[in-house]
Amino acid sequence: MNQNNERSVKSRIVSVFVNILLSLVISAIVFITLKLI
Amino acid sequence: MKEIISFFQNKILPIYTEISVIGIIEHTFIFLVAFLLFDLLSRSNANKVKWWFIIYVAIVSAVAGMSDLDQNAYLLLLIAFILAIIVMFSTEIKRSVWSTKAIKKVSTDAVHSVKQSTKNANYFINEIIKALQNMSKNDVGAIIVLSNTKIPTSILDSGVKIESDISSALIESIFFPKTPLHDGAIIIQNDKIQAAGCFLPLSQEADLPKELGTRHRAGIGVTEVLNVTAIIVSEETGIISIARGGKITRYADSEALKAVLKEYYWQDLIVNNKGKGVN
């Protein structure tokens, strides 16, 4: 049970990290586009 | 190549080097909106849509940069896509919010205080299989959820708290037709039947075979949103099915049931014994 929990916590951390990176990329694209147009 | 570098140096770099406080706030706001959207989509098992959104933003941004699109039209295109995602995945989003906010442990005592042994686990497995086979033989509909994780309060509160030892007689009695609790699911955690008559979220999967009724949809639905295993006995055919991770396996025989139940109880045994320093 603990192993399962550990695994799900790890995958959640990875998913949050990936989401932060993707959000940074998207926000940069949108911000730059808004400033350029 | 030189043109691209000069474009970055002349157009993009100044945006960040000369950024104002309002600019930082704007950037942070866009970041937060994007993060919330991605996080919701991740928790709703809609990872593909994340990539659609990224591709869409890239295309719209490129088109906006090359055409006369103004800021309002650009923002409108982005908001329209976000709204479309929210409408398309409203059920999943609702579920993901619901399953993380309202979660609580069924009973921490049940997990930690029980001294499980291989003998006990074998007893529970045999009792559950016996009950399932008897109900299958008599065409009694049943749904059993094996949980070693947290169960949302909304599911537990929809049924009746039992916290009773596992026995085939009790399981069969609960599902006996025309009894008040026979229509819901029972939640098993370790050596206890925690609750009975519980209502589960139904699967919205459109590709399920027509012969699978509401009970099967509930069994699949709960495994879509929680890390649990559901065992379903069909009332019409007596067929026993096993649902895990949103997928259903039909025609489960005693060997398949034993394998699933062993996996469930063995995992707990290993963890509990390690916790108590037993080899």
Coordinates of C-alpha atoms in Angstrom, one line a residue:
Chain A
M1 CA 0.0 0.0 0.0
N2 CA 2.8 2.4 1.0
Q3 CA 4.7 1.4 -2.2
N4 CA 1.7 2.3 -4.2
N5 CA 1.3 5.6 -2.4
E6 CA 5.0 6.3 -2.9
R7 CA 4.7 5.6 -6.6
S8 CA 1.6 7.8 -7.0
V9 CA 3.3 10.7 -5.1
K10 CA 6.3 10.4 -7.4
S11 CA 4.2 10.4 -10.5
R12 CA 2.3 13.4 -9.2
I13 CA 5.5 15.3 -8.5
V14 CA 6.8 14.5 -12.1
S15 CA 3.4 15.6 -13.5
V16 CA 3.4 18.9 -11.6
F17 CA 7.0 19.6 -12.7
V18 CA 6.1 18.9 -16.4
N19 CA 3.0 21.1 -16.0
I20 CA 5.1 24.0 -14.6
L21 CA 7.6 23.7 -17.5
L22 CA 4.8 23.6 -20.1
S23 CA 3.0 26.5 -18.4
L24 CA 6.2 28.6 -18.5
V25 CA 6.6 27.9 -22.2
I26 CA 3.0 28.7 -23.0
S27 CA 2.9 31.8 -20.8
A28 CA 6.1 33.0 -22.5
I29 CA 4.7 32.4 -26.0
V30 CA 1.4 34.2 -25.1
F31 CA 3.2 37.1 -23.4
I32 CA 5.6 37.6 -26.2
T33 CA 2.9 37.4 -28.8
L34 CA 0.8 40.0 -26.9
K35 CA 3.7 42.4 -26.7
L36 CA 4.6 41.9 -30.4
I37 CA 1.1 42.4 -31.9
Chain B
M1 CA 19.9 32.2 -39.3
K2 CA 21.2 35.7 -38.7
E3 CA 17.7 37.0 -39.2
I4 CA 16.4 34.7 -36.4
I5 CA 19.1 35.8 -34.0
S6 CA 18.6 39.4 -34.8
F7 CA 14.8 39.0 -34.3
F8 CA 15.5 37.5 -30.9
Q9 CA 18.0 40.2 -30.0
N10 CA 15.9 43.1 -31.2
K11 CA 12.4 42.0 -30.6
I12 CA 12.1 39.4 -27.9
L13 CA 15.0 40.2 -25.6
P14 CA 13.9 43.8 -24.9
I15 CA 10.4 42.4 -23.9
Y16 CA 12.1 40.7 -20.9
T17 CA 14.9 43.1 -20.2
E18 CA 12.6 46.1 -20.1
I19 CA 9.7 44.3 -18.4
S20 CA 7.6 46.4 -16.1
V21 CA 5.9 45.4 -12.8
I22 CA 2.6 45.2 -14.7
G23 CA 4.3 43.0 -17.3
I24 CA 5.5 40.6 -14.5
I25 CA 2.0 40.5 -13.1
E26 CA 0.6 39.8 -16.6
H27 CA 3.2 37.0 -17.2
T28 CA 2.4 35.5 -13.8
F29 CA -1.3 35.6 -14.4
I30 CA -0.9 33.8 -17.8
F31 CA 1.4 31.3 -16.2
L32 CA -1.1 30.6 -13.4
V33 CA -4.0 30.1 -15.9
A34 CA -2.0 27.8 -18.0
F35 CA -0.8 25.8 -14.9
L36 CA -4.3 25.4 -13.5
L37 CA -5.6 24.2 -16.9
F38 CA -2.7 21.7 -17.4
D39 CA -3.1 20.5 -13.8
L40 CA -6.8 19.9 -14.3
L41 CA -6.2 18.1 -17.6
S42 CA -3.5 15.9 -16.0
R43 CA -5.8 14.9 -13.1
S44 CA -8.6 14.2 -15.6
N45 CA -6.5 11.8 -17.6
A46 CA -6.7 14.2 -20.6
N47 CA -3.0 14.6 -21.2
K48 CA -3.5 14.5 -25.0
V49 CA -5.6 17.7 -24.8
K50 CA -2.5 19.4 -23.2
W51 CA -0.6 18.9 -26.3
W52 CA -3.5 20.0 -28.5
F53 CA -3.6 23.2 -26.5
I54 CA 0.2 23.8 -26.9
I55 CA -0.1 23.2 -30.7
Y56 CA -3.1 25.5 -30.9
V57 CA -1.4 28.3 -29.0
A58 CA 1.7 27.9 -31.1
I59 CA -0.3 28.1 -34.4
V60 CA -2.5 31.0 -33.2
S61 CA 0.5 32.9 -32.0
A62 CA 2.4 32.4 -35.3
V63 CA -0.7 33.5 -37.2
A64 CA -1.2 36.5 -35.0
G65 CA 2.5 37.5 -35.4
M66 CA 2.3 37.3 -39.2
S67 CA -1.2 38.8 -39.7
D68 CA -3.0 41.9 -38.5
L69 CA -4.7 40.1 -35.7
D70 CA -5.1 42.5 -32.7
Q71 CA -4.6 41.6 -29.0
N72 CA -8.4 41.3 -28.3
A73 CA -8.9 38.8 -31.2
Y74 CA -5.9 36.8 -30.1
L75 CA -7.0 36.6 -26.5
L76 CA -10.6 35.7 -27.7
L77 CA -9.2 32.8 -29.7
L78 CA -7.3 31.5 -26.7
I79 CA -10.2 31.9 -24.3
A80 CA -12.6 30.2 -26.8
F81 CA -10.3 27.1 -26.9
I82 CA -10.0 27.0 -23.0
L83 CA -13.8 27.2 -22.7
A84 CA -14.2 24.5 -25.3
I85 CA -11.8 22.2 -23.3
I86 CA -13.7 23.0 -20.1
V87 CA -17.1 22.1 -21.7
M88 CA -15.7 18.9 -23.3
F89 CA -14.1 17.7 -20.1
S90 CA -16.6 19.0 -17.6
T91 CA -17.4 15.6 -16.2
E92 CA -13.7 14.7 -15.8
I93 CA -12.9 18.1 -14.3
K94 CA -15.8 17.8 -11.9
R95 CA -14.6 14.3 -10.9
S96 CA -11.0 15.3 -10.4
V97 CA -11.9 18.2 -8.2
W98 CA -14.4 16.1 -6.3
S99 CA -12.0 13.1 -5.8
T100 CA -9.2 15.2 -4.3
K101 CA -11.1 17.6 -2.1
A102 CA -13.5 15.3 -0.4
I103 CA -11.1 12.5 0.3
K104 CA -10.5 10.9 3.7
K105 CA -9.3 7.6 5.0
V106 CA -11.9 5.0 5.6
S107 CA -10.4 3.9 8.9
T108 CA -6.7 4.3 9.8
D109 CA -7.3 1.8 12.6
A110 CA -8.2 -0.9 10.2
V111 CA -4.9 -0.4 8.3
H112 CA -2.6 -0.3 11.3
S113 CA -4.1 -2.3 14.1
V114 CA -4.9 -5.5 12.2
K115 CA -2.4 -8.3 12.6
Q116 CA -2.7 -9.9 9.3
S117 CA -1.2 -13.3 8.5
T118 CA -1.0 -15.4 5.4
K119 CA -3.6 -17.6 7.0
N120 CA -6.0 -14.7 7.5
A121 CA -5.5 -13.4 4.0
N122 CA -6.3 -16.9 2.6
Y123 CA -9.4 -17.0 4.7
F124 CA -10.6 -13.6 3.4
I125 CA -9.8 -14.6 -0.2
N126 CA -11.7 -17.9 0.1
E127 CA -14.7 -16.2 1.8
I128 CA -15.0 -13.5 -0.9
I129 CA -14.6 -16.1 -3.8
K130 CA -17.2 -18.3 -2.1
A131 CA -19.6 -15.5 -1.9
L132 CA -19.0 -14.4 -5.5
Q133 CA -19.4 -17.9 -6.8
N134 CA -22.6 -18.5 -4.9
M135 CA -24.1 -15.2 -6.1
S136 CA -23.0 -15.9 -9.7
K137 CA -24.7 -19.4 -9.5
N138 CA -27.9 -17.8 -8.2
D139 CA -27.8 -14.8 -10.6
V140 CA -27.6 -12.3 -7.7
G141 CA -26.1 -9.0 -8.8
A142 CA -23.2 -7.7 -6.7
I143 CA -20.4 -5.2 -6.7
I144 CA -17.4 -5.4 -4.4
V145 CA -14.8 -2.6 -4.3
L146 CA -11.4 -3.7 -2.9
S147 CA -9.7 -0.6 -1.6
N148 CA -6.3 0.0 -0.1
T149 CA -6.5 3.7 -0.8
K150 CA -8.6 6.6 0.3
I151 CA -12.3 6.6 -0.5
P152 CA -14.2 9.9 -1.0
T153 CA -16.6 10.7 1.8
S154 CA -19.4 11.2 -0.8
I155 CA -19.1 7.5 -1.7
L156 CA -18.9 6.3 1.9
D157 CA -21.8 8.6 3.1
S158 CA -24.0 7.3 0.3
G159 CA -24.1 3.9 1.9
V160 CA -24.2 2.4 5.4
K161 CA -21.1 2.1 7.6
I162 CA -20.6 -1.6 8.6
E163 CA -17.0 -2.2 9.7
S164 CA -17.6 -5.9 10.0
D165 CA -15.4 -8.9 9.5
I166 CA -15.5 -10.5 6.0
S167 CA -17.7 -13.5 5.7
S168 CA -19.3 -15.1 2.7
A169 CA -22.7 -15.2 4.5
L170 CA -22.6 -11.5 5.2
I171 CA -21.7 -10.6 1.7
E172 CA -24.4 -12.8 0.3
S173 CA -26.9 -11.4 2.7
I174 CA -26.1 -7.8 1.8
F175 CA -26.7 -8.5 -1.9
F176 CA -29.7 -10.7 -1.4
P177 CA -32.4 -9.2 -3.7
K178 CA -35.0 -6.9 -2.2
T179 CA -32.9 -6.2 0.9
P180 CA -32.3 -2.4 1.4
L181 CA -28.5 -2.5 0.7
H182 CA -28.4 -4.9 -2.2
D183 CA -28.4 -2.2 -4.9
G184 CA -25.2 -0.5 -3.9
A185 CA -21.5 -1.6 -3.6
I186 CA -19.7 -2.9 -0.6
I187 CA -16.3 -1.4 0.2
I188 CA -13.7 -3.8 1.5
Q189 CA -10.5 -2.6 3.1
N190 CA -8.1 -5.2 4.5
D191 CA -10.1 -7.6 6.7
K192 CA -13.2 -5.4 7.0
I193 CA -16.3 -4.7 5.0
Q194 CA -16.2 -0.9 5.7
A195 CA -19.6 0.1 4.1
A196 CA -22.4 -1.4 2.1
G197 CA -25.0 0.1 -0.2
C198 CA -22.6 2.7 -1.5
F199 CA -23.3 4.6 -4.8
L200 CA -20.3 4.8 -7.2
P201 CA -19.6 7.2 -10.0
L202 CA -20.8 5.8 -13.3
S203 CA -18.4 5.5 -16.2
Q204 CA -19.1 7.8 -19.2
E205 CA -17.2 5.6 -21.6
A206 CA -19.3 5.4 -24.8
D207 CA -17.6 2.2 -26.2
L208 CA -18.8 -0.2 -23.5
P209 CA -20.7 -3.2 -24.7
K210 CA -24.5 -2.7 -24.6
E211 CA -25.0 -5.8 -22.4
L212 CA -23.1 -4.1 -19.5
G213 CA -25.6 -2.4 -17.3
T214 CA -25.5 0.3 -14.6
R215 CA -23.8 -2.0 -12.1
H216 CA -20.9 -2.6 -14.5
R217 CA -20.7 1.1 -15.4
A218 CA -20.4 1.9 -11.7
G219 CA -17.7 -0.8 -11.2
I220 CA -15.7 0.7 -14.1
G221 CA -16.4 4.3 -13.1
V222 CA -15.0 3.9 -9.6
T223 CA -11.8 2.4 -11.0
E224 CA -11.4 5.3 -13.4
V225 CA -11.3 7.8 -10.6
L226 CA -9.7 5.8 -7.7
N227 CA -6.9 3.3 -7.5
V228 CA -9.2 0.4 -6.5
T229 CA -10.3 -2.9 -7.9
A230 CA -14.0 -3.7 -8.5
I231 CA -15.5 -7.1 -8.8
I232 CA -19.0 -7.2 -10.4
V233 CA -21.5 -10.1 -10.6
S234 CA -24.1 -9.7 -13.3
E235 CA -27.7 -10.0 -12.2
E236 CA -28.8 -11.2 -15.7
T237 CA -26.1 -13.7 -16.6
G238 CA -24.2 -14.4 -13.3
I239 CA -20.9 -13.5 -15.1
I240 CA -18.2 -12.2 -12.8
S241 CA -16.2 -9.3 -14.1
I242 CA -13.1 -7.5 -12.7
A243 CA -12.6 -3.8 -13.3
R244 CA -9.3 -2.1 -12.8
G245 CA -8.0 1.2 -14.0
G246 CA -11.2 1.9 -16.0
K247 CA -10.8 -1.5 -17.9
I248 CA -13.1 -4.5 -17.4
T249 CA -12.2 -8.1 -17.7
R250 CA -15.3 -10.4 -18.1
Y251 CA -15.7 -14.1 -17.4
A252 CA -13.4 -14.1 -14.4
D253 CA -13.0 -17.7 -13.0
S254 CA -11.9 -18.7 -9.5
E255 CA -8.2 -18.6 -10.6
A256 CA -8.5 -15.0 -11.9
L257 CA -10.4 -13.9 -8.8
K258 CA -7.8 -15.6 -6.6
A259 CA -5.0 -13.8 -8.5
V260 CA -6.7 -10.4 -8.0
L261 CA -7.5 -11.0 -4.3
K262 CA -4.0 -12.4 -3.6
E263 CA -2.4 -9.3 -5.2
Y264 CA -4.7 -7.1 -3.1
Y265 CA -4.0 -8.9 0.2
W266 CA -0.3 -9.8 -0.4
Q267 CA 0.6 -6.1 -1.0
D268 CA -0.9 -5.2 2.3
L269 CA 0.8 -8.1 4.1
I270 CA 4.2 -7.2 2.8
V271 CA 3.8 -3.6 3.8
N272 CA 2.3 -4.4 7.2
N273 CA 5.0 -6.9 8.0
K274 CA 7.8 -4.5 7.0
G275 CA 6.3 -1.9 9.2
K276 CA 6.3 -4.2 12.2
G277 CA 9.9 -5.4 11.5
V278 CA 8.7 -8.9 10.6
N279 CA 10.6 -10.8 7.9

